mmCIF file of C-alpha atoms and ligand atoms in Angstrom:
data_model
loop_
_atom_site.group_PDB
_atom_site.id
_atom_site.type_symbol
_atom_site.label_atom_id
_atom_site.label_comp_id
_atom_site.label_asym_id
_atom_site.label_seq_id
_atom_site.Cartn_x
_atom_site.Cartn_y
_atom_site.Cartn_z
ATOM 1 C CA GLU A 261 167.271 181.107 45.000
ATOM 2 C CA ARG A 262 166.577 180.424 48.665
ATOM 3 C CA GLY A 263 163.136 179.343 47.485
ATOM 4 C CA GLY A 264 161.280 181.610 49.887
ATOM 5 C CA TYR A 265 163.275 180.487 52.921
ATOM 6 C CA PRO A 266 165.127 183.131 54.966
ATOM 7 C CA HIS A 267 168.322 181.042 54.965
ATOM 8 C CA PHE A 268 169.866 178.299 52.869
ATOM 9 C CA MET A 269 170.220 176.217 56.005
ATOM 10 C CA LEU A 270 166.460 176.161 56.602
ATOM 11 C CA LYS A 271 165.848 175.417 52.925
ATOM 12 C CA GLU A 272 168.316 172.537 53.084
ATOM 13 C CA ILE A 273 166.750 171.176 56.270
ATOM 14 C CA PHE A 274 163.338 171.185 54.576
ATOM 15 C CA GLU A 275 164.731 169.588 51.423
ATOM 16 C CA GLN A 276 165.653 166.398 53.249
ATOM 17 C CA PRO A 277 162.592 164.310 52.331
ATOM 18 C CA GLU A 278 163.409 165.023 48.693
ATOM 19 C CA THR A 279 167.196 164.669 48.922
ATOM 20 C CA LEU A 280 166.893 161.281 50.589
ATOM 21 C CA LYS A 281 164.501 160.112 47.886
ATOM 22 C CA ASN A 282 167.128 161.131 45.343
ATOM 23 C CA CYS A 283 169.824 159.380 47.332
ATOM 24 C CA MET A 284 167.834 156.120 47.328
ATOM 25 C CA SER A 285 166.547 156.437 43.787
ATOM 26 C CA GLY A 286 167.785 153.684 41.467
ATOM 27 C CA ARG A 287 169.405 151.985 44.468
ATOM 28 C CA ILE A 288 166.336 150.744 46.306
ATOM 29 C CA ASN A 289 163.864 149.039 43.979
ATOM 30 C CA VAL A 290 160.237 150.217 43.757
ATOM 31 C CA GLU A 291 158.957 147.268 45.784
ATOM 32 C CA ALA A 292 161.486 148.223 48.493
ATOM 33 C CA THR A 293 162.843 144.690 48.681
ATOM 34 C CA ASN A 294 166.403 145.146 47.441
ATOM 35 C CA VAL A 295 169.372 147.508 47.563
ATOM 36 C CA THR A 296 171.938 147.745 44.793
ATOM 37 C CA LEU A 297 174.954 150.032 44.869
ATOM 38 C CA SER A 298 177.099 149.784 41.775
ATOM 39 C CA GLY A 299 180.232 150.728 43.749
ATOM 40 C CA ILE A 300 179.717 147.627 45.897
ATOM 41 C CA ILE A 301 178.657 145.240 43.134
ATOM 42 C CA ASP A 302 181.732 146.098 41.077
ATOM 43 C CA HIS A 303 183.996 145.186 44.003
ATOM 44 C CA LYS A 304 181.899 142.595 45.777
ATOM 45 C CA ASP A 305 184.782 140.290 46.671
ATOM 46 C CA LYS A 306 186.778 143.089 48.248
ATOM 47 C CA PHE A 307 183.890 143.831 50.586
ATOM 48 C CA ILE A 308 183.228 140.183 51.387
ATOM 49 C CA GLN A 309 186.882 139.517 52.171
ATOM 50 C CA ALA A 310 187.679 142.745 54.018
ATOM 51 C CA LYS A 311 189.143 142.085 57.467
ATOM 52 C CA ARG A 312 188.422 145.590 58.679
ATOM 53 C CA ILE A 313 186.864 148.864 57.637
ATOM 54 C CA ILE A 314 188.521 152.154 58.535
ATOM 55 C CA ILE A 315 186.379 155.257 58.100
ATOM 56 C CA VAL A 316 188.188 158.598 57.767
ATOM 57 C CA ALA A 317 186.433 161.981 57.815
ATOM 58 C CA CYS A 318 186.182 165.346 59.575
ATOM 59 C CA GLY A 319 183.431 167.230 61.389
ATOM 60 C CA THR A 320 179.875 166.265 60.558
ATOM 61 C CA SER A 321 181.070 163.635 58.072
ATOM 62 C CA TRP A 322 183.007 162.025 60.938
ATOM 63 C CA HIS A 323 179.752 161.825 62.912
ATOM 64 C CA ALA A 324 178.142 160.041 59.957
ATOM 65 C CA GLY A 325 181.147 157.692 60.058
ATOM 66 C CA LEU A 326 180.391 156.822 63.697
ATOM 67 C CA ILE A 327 176.884 155.775 62.684
ATOM 68 C CA GLY A 328 178.494 153.760 59.889
ATOM 69 C CA LYS A 329 180.452 151.835 62.527
ATOM 70 C CA TYR A 330 177.256 150.780 64.312
ATOM 71 C CA LEU A 331 175.681 149.782 60.969
ATOM 72 C CA PHE A 332 178.632 147.781 59.590
ATOM 73 C CA GLU A 333 179.217 146.029 62.885
ATOM 74 C CA GLU A 334 175.560 145.066 63.278
ATOM 75 C CA PHE A 335 174.815 143.997 59.715
ATOM 76 C CA CYS A 336 178.192 142.915 58.286
ATOM 77 C CA ARG A 337 179.965 141.682 61.444
ATOM 78 C CA VAL A 338 183.200 143.374 60.416
ATOM 79 C CA PRO A 339 185.380 145.432 62.778
ATOM 80 C CA VAL A 340 185.227 149.160 62.064
ATOM 81 C CA GLU A 341 187.422 152.030 63.180
ATOM 82 C CA VAL A 342 186.366 155.636 62.743
ATOM 83 C CA GLU A 343 189.195 158.126 62.541
ATOM 84 C CA TYR A 344 189.556 161.870 62.369
ATOM 85 C CA ALA A 345 191.422 162.232 59.067
ATOM 86 C CA SER A 346 193.690 164.875 60.638
ATOM 87 C CA GLU A 347 194.894 162.457 63.343
ATOM 88 C CA PHE A 348 195.060 159.397 61.130
ATOM 89 C CA ARG A 349 197.342 161.053 58.606
ATOM 90 C CA TYR A 350 199.997 162.018 61.140
ATOM 91 C CA ARG A 351 199.989 158.857 63.230
ATOM 92 C CA HIS A 352 201.663 155.730 62.028
ATOM 93 C CA PRO A 353 198.402 153.891 61.403
ATOM 94 C CA VAL A 354 198.527 150.179 60.763
ATOM 95 C CA ILE A 355 196.874 149.659 57.376
ATOM 96 C CA HIS A 356 196.723 146.295 55.624
ATOM 97 C CA PRO A 357 195.959 145.536 51.976
ATOM 98 C CA GLU A 358 192.886 143.610 53.236
ATOM 99 C CA ASP A 359 191.474 146.775 54.802
ATOM 100 C CA ILE A 360 188.834 148.935 53.201
ATOM 101 C CA VAL A 361 189.215 152.626 53.889
ATOM 102 C CA ILE A 362 186.060 154.690 53.457
ATOM 103 C CA ALA A 363 186.407 158.456 53.161
ATOM 104 C CA ILE A 364 183.254 160.461 53.865
ATOM 105 C CA SER A 365 183.146 164.064 52.672
ATOM 106 C CA GLN A 366 180.422 166.392 51.463
ATOM 107 C CA SER A 367 182.774 168.608 49.468
ATOM 108 C CA GLY A 368 185.244 165.922 48.431
ATOM 109 C CA GLU A 369 187.947 168.560 48.925
ATOM 110 C CA THR A 370 188.797 168.386 52.629
ATOM 111 C CA ALA A 371 192.606 168.488 52.774
ATOM 112 C CA ASP A 372 193.012 166.118 55.746
ATOM 113 C CA SER A 373 190.603 163.555 54.293
ATOM 114 C CA LEU A 374 192.440 163.643 50.975
ATOM 115 C CA ALA A 375 195.797 163.131 52.702
ATOM 116 C CA ALA A 376 194.349 160.224 54.716
ATOM 117 C CA ILE A 377 193.223 158.362 51.600
ATOM 118 C CA GLU A 378 196.573 159.024 49.959
ATOM 119 C CA LEU A 379 198.202 157.252 52.885
ATOM 120 C CA ALA A 380 195.726 154.379 52.693
ATOM 121 C CA ARG A 381 196.329 153.897 48.987
ATOM 122 C CA HIS A 382 200.075 153.753 49.494
ATOM 123 C CA ALA A 383 199.558 151.063 52.097
ATOM 124 C CA GLY A 384 197.616 149.058 49.501
ATOM 125 C CA ALA A 385 194.136 149.383 50.984
ATOM 126 C CA PHE A 386 191.009 149.569 48.856
ATOM 127 C CA VAL A 387 189.663 153.106 49.114
ATOM 128 C CA TYR A 388 185.968 153.959 48.817
ATOM 129 C CA GLY A 389 184.498 157.474 48.775
ATOM 130 C CA ILE A 390 181.136 158.741 50.004
ATOM 131 C CA CYS A 391 180.939 162.256 48.616
ATOM 132 C CA ASN A 392 178.380 164.766 47.494
ATOM 133 C CA VAL A 393 180.215 166.956 45.000
ATOM 134 C CA VAL A 394 180.457 165.035 41.737
ATOM 135 C CA GLY A 395 183.933 164.978 40.213
ATOM 136 C CA SER A 396 185.615 166.516 43.281
ATOM 137 C CA SER A 397 189.099 165.447 44.418
ATOM 138 C CA ILE A 398 188.133 162.551 46.716
ATOM 139 C CA PRO A 399 186.030 160.698 44.109
ATOM 140 C CA ARG A 400 188.888 161.197 41.659
ATOM 141 C CA ASN A 401 191.369 159.646 44.079
ATOM 142 C CA THR A 402 189.448 156.596 45.276
ATOM 143 C CA HIS A 403 189.018 153.117 43.768
ATOM 144 C CA SER A 404 185.251 153.276 43.951
ATOM 145 C CA GLY A 405 182.452 155.022 45.781
ATOM 146 C CA SER A 406 178.873 156.216 46.067
ATOM 147 C CA TYR A 407 177.631 159.743 45.673
ATOM 148 C CA THR A 408 175.105 161.099 48.165
ATOM 149 C CA HIS A 409 173.149 162.938 45.441
ATOM 150 C CA CYS A 410 171.612 165.534 47.757
ATOM 151 C CA GLY A 411 172.300 168.528 45.551
ATOM 152 C CA HIS A 412 174.420 171.602 46.214
ATOM 153 C CA GLU A 413 174.718 172.297 49.946
ATOM 154 C CA ILE A 414 175.319 175.995 50.537
ATOM 155 C CA GLY A 415 174.859 176.515 54.285
ATOM 156 C CA VAL A 416 178.190 176.102 56.071
ATOM 157 C CA ALA A 417 176.435 173.930 58.654
ATOM 158 C CA SER A 418 175.956 170.574 57.008
ATOM 159 C CA THR A 419 172.412 169.178 57.239
ATOM 160 C CA LYS A 420 171.086 167.425 54.147
ATOM 161 C CA ALA A 421 174.537 166.067 53.280
ATOM 162 C CA PHE A 422 174.702 164.426 56.714
ATOM 163 C CA THR A 423 171.405 162.555 56.398
ATOM 164 C CA ALA A 424 172.344 161.492 52.854
ATOM 165 C CA GLN A 425 175.700 160.164 54.108
ATOM 166 C CA ILE A 426 173.875 158.098 56.745
ATOM 167 C CA THR A 427 171.502 156.822 54.061
ATOM 168 C CA VAL A 428 174.395 155.716 51.831
ATOM 169 C CA LEU A 429 176.104 154.019 54.782
ATOM 170 C CA THR A 430 172.847 152.216 55.612
ATOM 171 C CA MET A 431 172.456 150.997 52.032
ATOM 172 C CA MET A 432 176.103 149.882 51.992
ATOM 173 C CA ALA A 433 175.740 147.957 55.255
ATOM 174 C CA LEU A 434 172.593 146.246 53.953
ATOM 175 C CA ALA A 435 174.170 145.332 50.610
ATOM 176 C CA ILE A 436 177.424 144.044 52.131
ATOM 177 C CA GLY A 437 175.621 142.292 54.986
ATOM 178 C CA LYS A 438 173.469 140.443 52.470
ATOM 179 C CA GLU A 439 176.462 139.420 50.338
ATOM 180 C CA LYS A 440 178.223 138.131 53.437
ATOM 181 C CA GLY A 441 175.101 136.379 54.701
ATOM 182 C CA LYS A 442 175.432 138.198 58.013
ATOM 183 C CA ILE A 443 172.028 139.894 58.031
ATOM 184 C CA SER A 444 168.820 137.878 58.287
ATOM 185 C CA VAL A 445 166.395 138.098 55.381
ATOM 186 C CA GLU A 446 163.695 139.447 57.728
ATOM 187 C CA LYS A 447 165.911 142.230 59.012
ATOM 188 C CA TYR A 448 167.159 143.094 55.508
ATOM 189 C CA LEU A 449 163.609 143.432 54.215
ATOM 190 C CA ALA A 450 162.345 145.285 57.284
ATOM 191 C CA VAL A 451 165.107 147.901 57.161
ATOM 192 C CA ILE A 452 164.722 148.527 53.423
ATOM 193 C CA LYS A 453 160.969 148.901 53.784
ATOM 194 C CA GLU A 454 161.383 151.369 56.639
ATOM 195 C CA LEU A 455 164.127 153.246 54.796
ATOM 196 C CA SER A 456 161.749 153.812 51.909
ATOM 197 C CA HIS A 457 159.283 155.398 54.382
ATOM 198 C CA ILE A 458 161.872 157.696 55.965
ATOM 199 C CA PRO A 459 161.191 160.674 53.644
ATOM 200 C CA GLU A 460 157.518 160.820 54.695
ATOM 201 C CA LYS A 461 158.477 160.399 58.354
ATOM 202 C CA ILE A 462 160.928 163.298 58.020
ATOM 203 C CA GLU A 463 158.007 165.352 56.652
ATOM 204 C CA ARG A 464 156.182 164.608 59.892
ATOM 205 C CA VAL A 465 159.159 165.762 61.950
ATOM 206 C CA LEU A 466 159.449 168.936 59.869
ATOM 207 C CA ALA A 467 155.795 169.672 60.650
ATOM 208 C CA LEU A 468 156.984 170.279 64.238
ATOM 209 C CA ASN A 469 159.024 173.283 63.109
ATOM 210 C CA LYS A 470 156.672 175.855 64.646
ATOM 211 C CA SER A 471 156.669 174.278 68.082
ATOM 212 C CA ILE A 472 160.445 173.776 67.967
ATOM 213 C CA LYS A 473 160.815 177.452 67.071
ATOM 214 C CA LYS A 474 158.726 178.381 70.104
ATOM 215 C CA LEU A 475 160.699 176.065 72.354
ATOM 216 C CA SER A 476 163.989 177.491 71.127
ATOM 217 C CA ARG A 477 163.059 180.920 72.530
ATOM 218 C CA ILE A 478 163.175 179.579 76.065
ATOM 219 C CA PHE A 479 166.758 178.448 75.602
ATOM 220 C CA THR A 480 168.229 181.225 73.474
ATOM 221 C CA TYR A 481 170.189 182.781 76.329
ATOM 222 C CA ALA A 482 171.634 179.594 77.767
ATOM 223 C CA ARG A 483 175.429 179.741 77.990
ATOM 224 C CA ASN A 484 176.008 176.012 77.657
ATOM 225 C CA PHE A 485 174.183 172.953 76.411
ATOM 226 C CA ILE A 486 174.659 169.223 76.824
ATOM 227 C CA TYR A 487 173.392 166.675 74.280
ATOM 228 C CA LEU A 488 172.958 163.045 75.249
ATOM 229 C CA GLY A 489 172.254 159.892 73.304
ATOM 230 C CA ARG A 490 173.177 156.214 73.360
ATOM 231 C CA GLY A 491 173.697 153.572 70.712
ATOM 232 C CA TYR A 492 172.793 154.779 67.229
ATOM 233 C CA ASN A 493 171.835 158.149 68.704
ATOM 234 C CA TYR A 494 175.139 158.836 70.444
ATOM 235 C CA PRO A 495 176.701 160.255 67.239
ATOM 236 C CA ILE A 496 173.528 162.360 66.840
ATOM 237 C CA ALA A 497 174.178 163.915 70.257
ATOM 238 C CA LEU A 498 177.648 164.897 69.018
ATOM 239 C CA GLU A 499 176.200 166.252 65.786
ATOM 240 C CA GLY A 500 173.447 168.218 67.588
ATOM 241 C CA ALA A 501 176.088 169.886 69.773
ATOM 242 C CA LEU A 502 178.284 170.695 66.764
ATOM 243 C CA LYS A 503 175.360 172.301 64.904
ATOM 244 C CA LEU A 504 174.553 174.517 67.893
ATOM 245 C CA LYS A 505 178.207 175.524 68.415
ATOM 246 C CA GLU A 506 178.931 176.438 64.853
ATOM 247 C CA ILE A 507 175.928 178.612 64.107
ATOM 248 C CA SER A 508 174.829 180.026 67.499
ATOM 249 C CA TYR A 509 178.303 180.190 69.126
ATOM 250 C CA ILE A 510 176.859 178.650 72.289
ATOM 251 C CA HIS A 511 179.151 176.172 73.983
ATOM 252 C CA ALA A 512 177.708 172.682 73.692
ATOM 253 C CA GLU A 513 178.972 169.183 74.280
ATOM 254 C CA GLY A 514 177.648 165.834 73.208
ATOM 255 C CA TYR A 515 178.110 162.708 75.324
ATOM 256 C CA PRO A 516 177.064 159.093 75.370
ATOM 257 C CA ALA A 517 174.465 159.435 78.158
ATOM 258 C CA ALA A 518 176.069 156.888 80.482
ATOM 259 C CA GLU A 519 179.353 158.806 80.516
ATOM 260 C CA MET A 520 177.722 161.632 82.495
ATOM 261 C CA LYS A 521 178.393 159.986 85.820
ATOM 262 C CA HIS A 522 182.087 159.791 84.982
ATOM 263 C CA GLY A 523 182.498 163.533 85.204
ATOM 264 C CA PRO A 524 180.233 165.857 83.230
ATOM 265 C CA ILE A 525 177.242 165.433 85.560
ATOM 266 C CA ALA A 526 179.103 167.828 87.872
ATOM 267 C CA LEU A 527 178.128 170.567 85.399
ATOM 268 C CA ILE A 528 174.394 170.046 85.886
ATOM 269 C CA ASP A 529 172.273 172.718 87.543
ATOM 270 C CA ASN A 530 169.104 174.580 86.576
ATOM 271 C CA GLU A 531 171.035 176.696 84.098
ATOM 272 C CA MET A 532 172.191 173.732 82.068
ATOM 273 C CA PRO A 533 169.796 172.666 79.344
ATOM 274 C CA VAL A 534 170.194 169.021 78.392
ATOM 275 C CA VAL A 535 168.905 167.695 75.095
ATOM 276 C CA ALA A 536 168.361 163.955 75.543
ATOM 277 C CA ILE A 537 167.478 161.517 72.788
ATOM 278 C CA ALA A 538 165.186 158.975 74.457
ATOM 279 C CA THR A 539 163.416 157.189 71.650
ATOM 280 C CA HIS A 540 161.753 153.817 72.147
ATOM 281 C CA ASN A 541 164.545 151.371 71.365
ATOM 282 C CA THR A 542 166.834 148.817 73.020
ATOM 283 C CA VAL A 543 168.592 151.447 75.161
ATOM 284 C CA TYR A 544 165.402 153.329 76.137
ATOM 285 C CA GLU A 545 165.311 152.218 79.797
ATOM 286 C CA LYS A 546 168.978 153.074 80.166
ATOM 287 C CA VAL A 547 168.490 156.583 78.803
ATOM 288 C CA VAL A 548 165.447 157.088 81.042
ATOM 289 C CA SER A 549 167.541 156.376 84.111
ATOM 290 C CA ASN A 550 170.255 158.726 82.825
ATOM 291 C CA ILE A 551 167.559 161.428 82.497
ATOM 292 C CA GLN A 552 166.404 160.735 86.064
ATOM 293 C CA GLU A 553 169.955 161.404 87.251
ATOM 294 C CA ILE A 554 169.928 164.778 85.451
ATOM 295 C CA LYS A 555 166.524 165.739 86.834
ATOM 296 C CA ALA A 556 167.650 164.849 90.365
ATOM 297 C CA ARG A 557 170.292 167.570 89.935
ATOM 298 C CA ASN A 558 167.824 170.167 88.634
ATOM 299 C CA GLY A 559 168.924 170.011 85.011
ATOM 300 C CA ARG A 560 166.411 171.240 82.432
ATOM 301 C CA VAL A 561 165.703 168.483 79.942
ATOM 302 C CA ILE A 562 164.393 168.657 76.400
ATOM 303 C CA ALA A 563 163.752 165.079 75.275
ATOM 304 C CA ILE A 564 163.359 163.681 71.797
ATOM 305 C CA VAL A 565 160.913 160.808 72.236
ATOM 306 C CA THR A 566 158.869 158.376 70.181
ATOM 307 C CA GLU A 567 155.243 159.371 69.514
ATOM 308 C CA GLY A 568 152.983 158.204 72.314
ATOM 309 C CA ASP A 569 155.743 158.069 74.937
ATOM 310 C CA LYS A 570 154.484 158.602 78.464
ATOM 311 C CA SER A 571 157.254 157.849 80.958
ATOM 312 C CA VAL A 572 159.795 160.364 79.649
ATOM 313 C CA LYS A 573 157.097 162.994 79.224
ATOM 314 C CA SER A 574 156.247 162.905 82.903
ATOM 315 C CA LEU A 575 159.924 163.274 83.782
ATOM 316 C CA VAL A 576 161.223 166.089 81.584
ATOM 317 C CA ASP A 577 160.559 169.794 80.926
ATOM 318 C CA HIS A 578 159.887 169.621 77.176
ATOM 319 C CA CYS A 579 159.256 166.799 74.730
ATOM 320 C CA ILE A 580 159.573 166.573 70.968
ATOM 321 C CA GLU A 581 157.711 163.537 69.630
ATOM 322 C CA ILE A 582 158.898 161.851 66.461
ATOM 323 C CA PRO A 583 157.559 158.824 64.542
ATOM 324 C CA SER A 584 158.878 155.393 65.456
ATOM 325 C CA THR A 585 161.179 153.547 63.069
ATOM 326 C CA GLU A 586 163.797 150.778 62.977
ATOM 327 C CA GLU A 587 166.420 151.544 65.613
ATOM 328 C CA CYS A 588 169.241 151.718 63.051
ATOM 329 C CA LEU A 589 167.314 154.369 61.104
ATOM 330 C CA GLU A 590 166.488 156.590 64.069
ATOM 331 C CA PRO A 591 169.431 158.951 63.378
ATOM 332 C CA LEU A 592 167.681 160.031 60.175
ATOM 333 C CA LEU A 593 164.749 161.279 62.262
ATOM 334 C CA THR A 594 166.412 162.358 65.528
ATOM 335 C CA SER A 595 168.885 164.604 63.700
ATOM 336 C CA ILE A 596 166.071 166.783 62.278
ATOM 337 C CA PRO A 597 164.790 168.393 65.517
ATOM 338 C CA LEU A 598 168.394 169.041 66.568
ATOM 339 C CA GLN A 599 169.071 170.830 63.265
ATOM 340 C CA LEU A 600 165.954 172.941 63.853
ATOM 341 C CA ILE A 601 166.834 173.746 67.489
ATOM 342 C CA ALA A 602 170.289 174.981 66.414
ATOM 343 C CA TYR A 603 168.810 176.946 63.530
ATOM 344 C CA HIS A 604 166.163 178.780 65.563
ATOM 345 C CA ILE A 605 168.468 179.580 68.466
ATOM 346 C CA ALA A 606 171.006 181.027 66.001
ATOM 347 C CA VAL A 607 168.290 183.104 64.309
ATOM 348 C CA ASN A 608 167.052 184.345 67.712
ATOM 349 C CA LYS A 609 170.611 185.447 68.435
ATOM 350 C CA ASN A 610 170.828 187.216 65.104
ATOM 351 C CA ARG A 611 173.724 185.094 63.917
ATOM 352 C CA ASP A 612 174.861 184.801 60.332
ATOM 353 C CA VAL A 613 173.363 181.318 60.003
ATOM 354 C CA ASP A 614 174.586 180.444 56.514
ATOM 355 C CA MET A 615 178.050 181.895 56.995
ATOM 356 C CA PRO A 616 179.077 181.558 60.626
ATOM 357 C CA ARG A 617 182.191 183.419 61.753
ATOM 358 C CA ASN A 618 185.607 181.787 61.339
ATOM 359 C CA LEU A 619 184.266 178.933 59.203
ATOM 360 C CA ALA A 620 184.446 177.993 55.537
ATOM 361 C CA LYS A 621 182.234 175.556 53.661
ATOM 362 C CA SER A 622 185.157 173.380 52.738
ATOM 363 C CA VAL A 623 188.435 173.165 54.568
ATOM 364 C CA THR A 624 190.964 172.805 51.783
ATOM 365 C CA VAL A 625 193.954 173.672 53.954
ATOM 366 C CA GLU A 626 195.098 171.730 56.972
HETATM 367 O O1 M6R B 43 183.220 168.521 53.059
HETATM 368 P P1 M6R B 43 183.443 167.626 54.230
HETATM 369 O O2 M6R B 43 182.288 166.755 54.525
HETATM 370 O O3 M6R B 43 184.727 166.837 54.112
HETATM 371 O O4 M6R B 43 183.634 168.614 55.460
HETATM 372 C C1 M6R B 43 183.982 168.143 56.721
HETATM 373 C C2 M6R B 43 183.769 169.209 57.775
HETATM 374 O O5 M6R B 43 184.575 170.329 57.512
HETATM 375 C C3 M6R B 43 182.303 169.645 57.849
HETATM 376 O O6 M6R B 43 181.448 168.570 58.078
HETATM 377 C C4 M6R B 43 182.086 170.687 58.969
HETATM 378 O O7 M6R B 43 182.268 170.087 60.218
HETATM 379 C C5 M6R B 43 180.705 171.312 58.835
HETATM 380 N N1 M6R B 43 180.791 172.739 58.900
HETATM 381 C C6 M6R B 43 179.741 170.841 59.873
HETATM 382 O O8 M6R B 43 178.494 171.432 59.769
#
């Protein structure tokens, strides 16, 4: 049932072109000119009038939520807060009836996320779910929602559910942004068109598996890792570090690249591998100078770059080249090599990739 793959995780990583097609199917039209999400259409006014969006989630789903913040702010011009469900539920959060609370959860059973939406409902907010497991507790306890439709995820480390969550958030931001008139027609059309090409671009990233496997050997015995990204790729740095931690048990931290100089750069020496996302986008130059600072301190840098990049290549130790895309869609591509790096390092270390120690697929207790 692993379909010839040695682990469910690898199978699920390779399924992503297909799972994202399923996620978009019936939502993006064949001409790739329009997005429709029934959960939004049915509650259009709520979304148009919302004064604020609060996203609650845990773990990888929380990282998807961070990307959601960038998307909703850019395309819908609405303030967004992203909260760890476990913190939100025990604070005294200020929730208004004009707020929309979005819970993101693969399993739909995460205890803290369920408690957070309970709280939000009592405060009168409109609660929307983004879940994978059909009929699970979160979809049953929300006013509306969208399923990610990526199929059963078995590996404890979430991969295909994450990219499907980002895809749903992107479609939501496009649909709401259009209703609110906050996204230009050109941008709306450009992003949808690109989104429809993401599955084939992921195929191209997956074709790099062999070289990523080879690269991972060099870093298998590192004791620590740092992941850096900015803008839309900052949450991907966090997610890359989480993947490595949970399945290889190597200590890793993700940072917004510019934060390095505020402390963590003190950690850099030639035994500290740094994975830097330096794709060709609006923050490219900034990330390049952050990489220069790392190199000046003898850090070893693996960079994720856009195909054809020259300046980063001449600067760093290893490069992984991925296809170019709309900046807001880059997370869907940049997350793939980081999933593969974590996977191969864990396999090299003989770890139980699908069932890492101390972890459960869904955290139904707090
Ligand atoms: O089922 P959920 O999406 O609510 O789960 C949330 C986290 O427990 C989950 O993402 C966890 O962090 C994964 N093991 C990450 O790979």
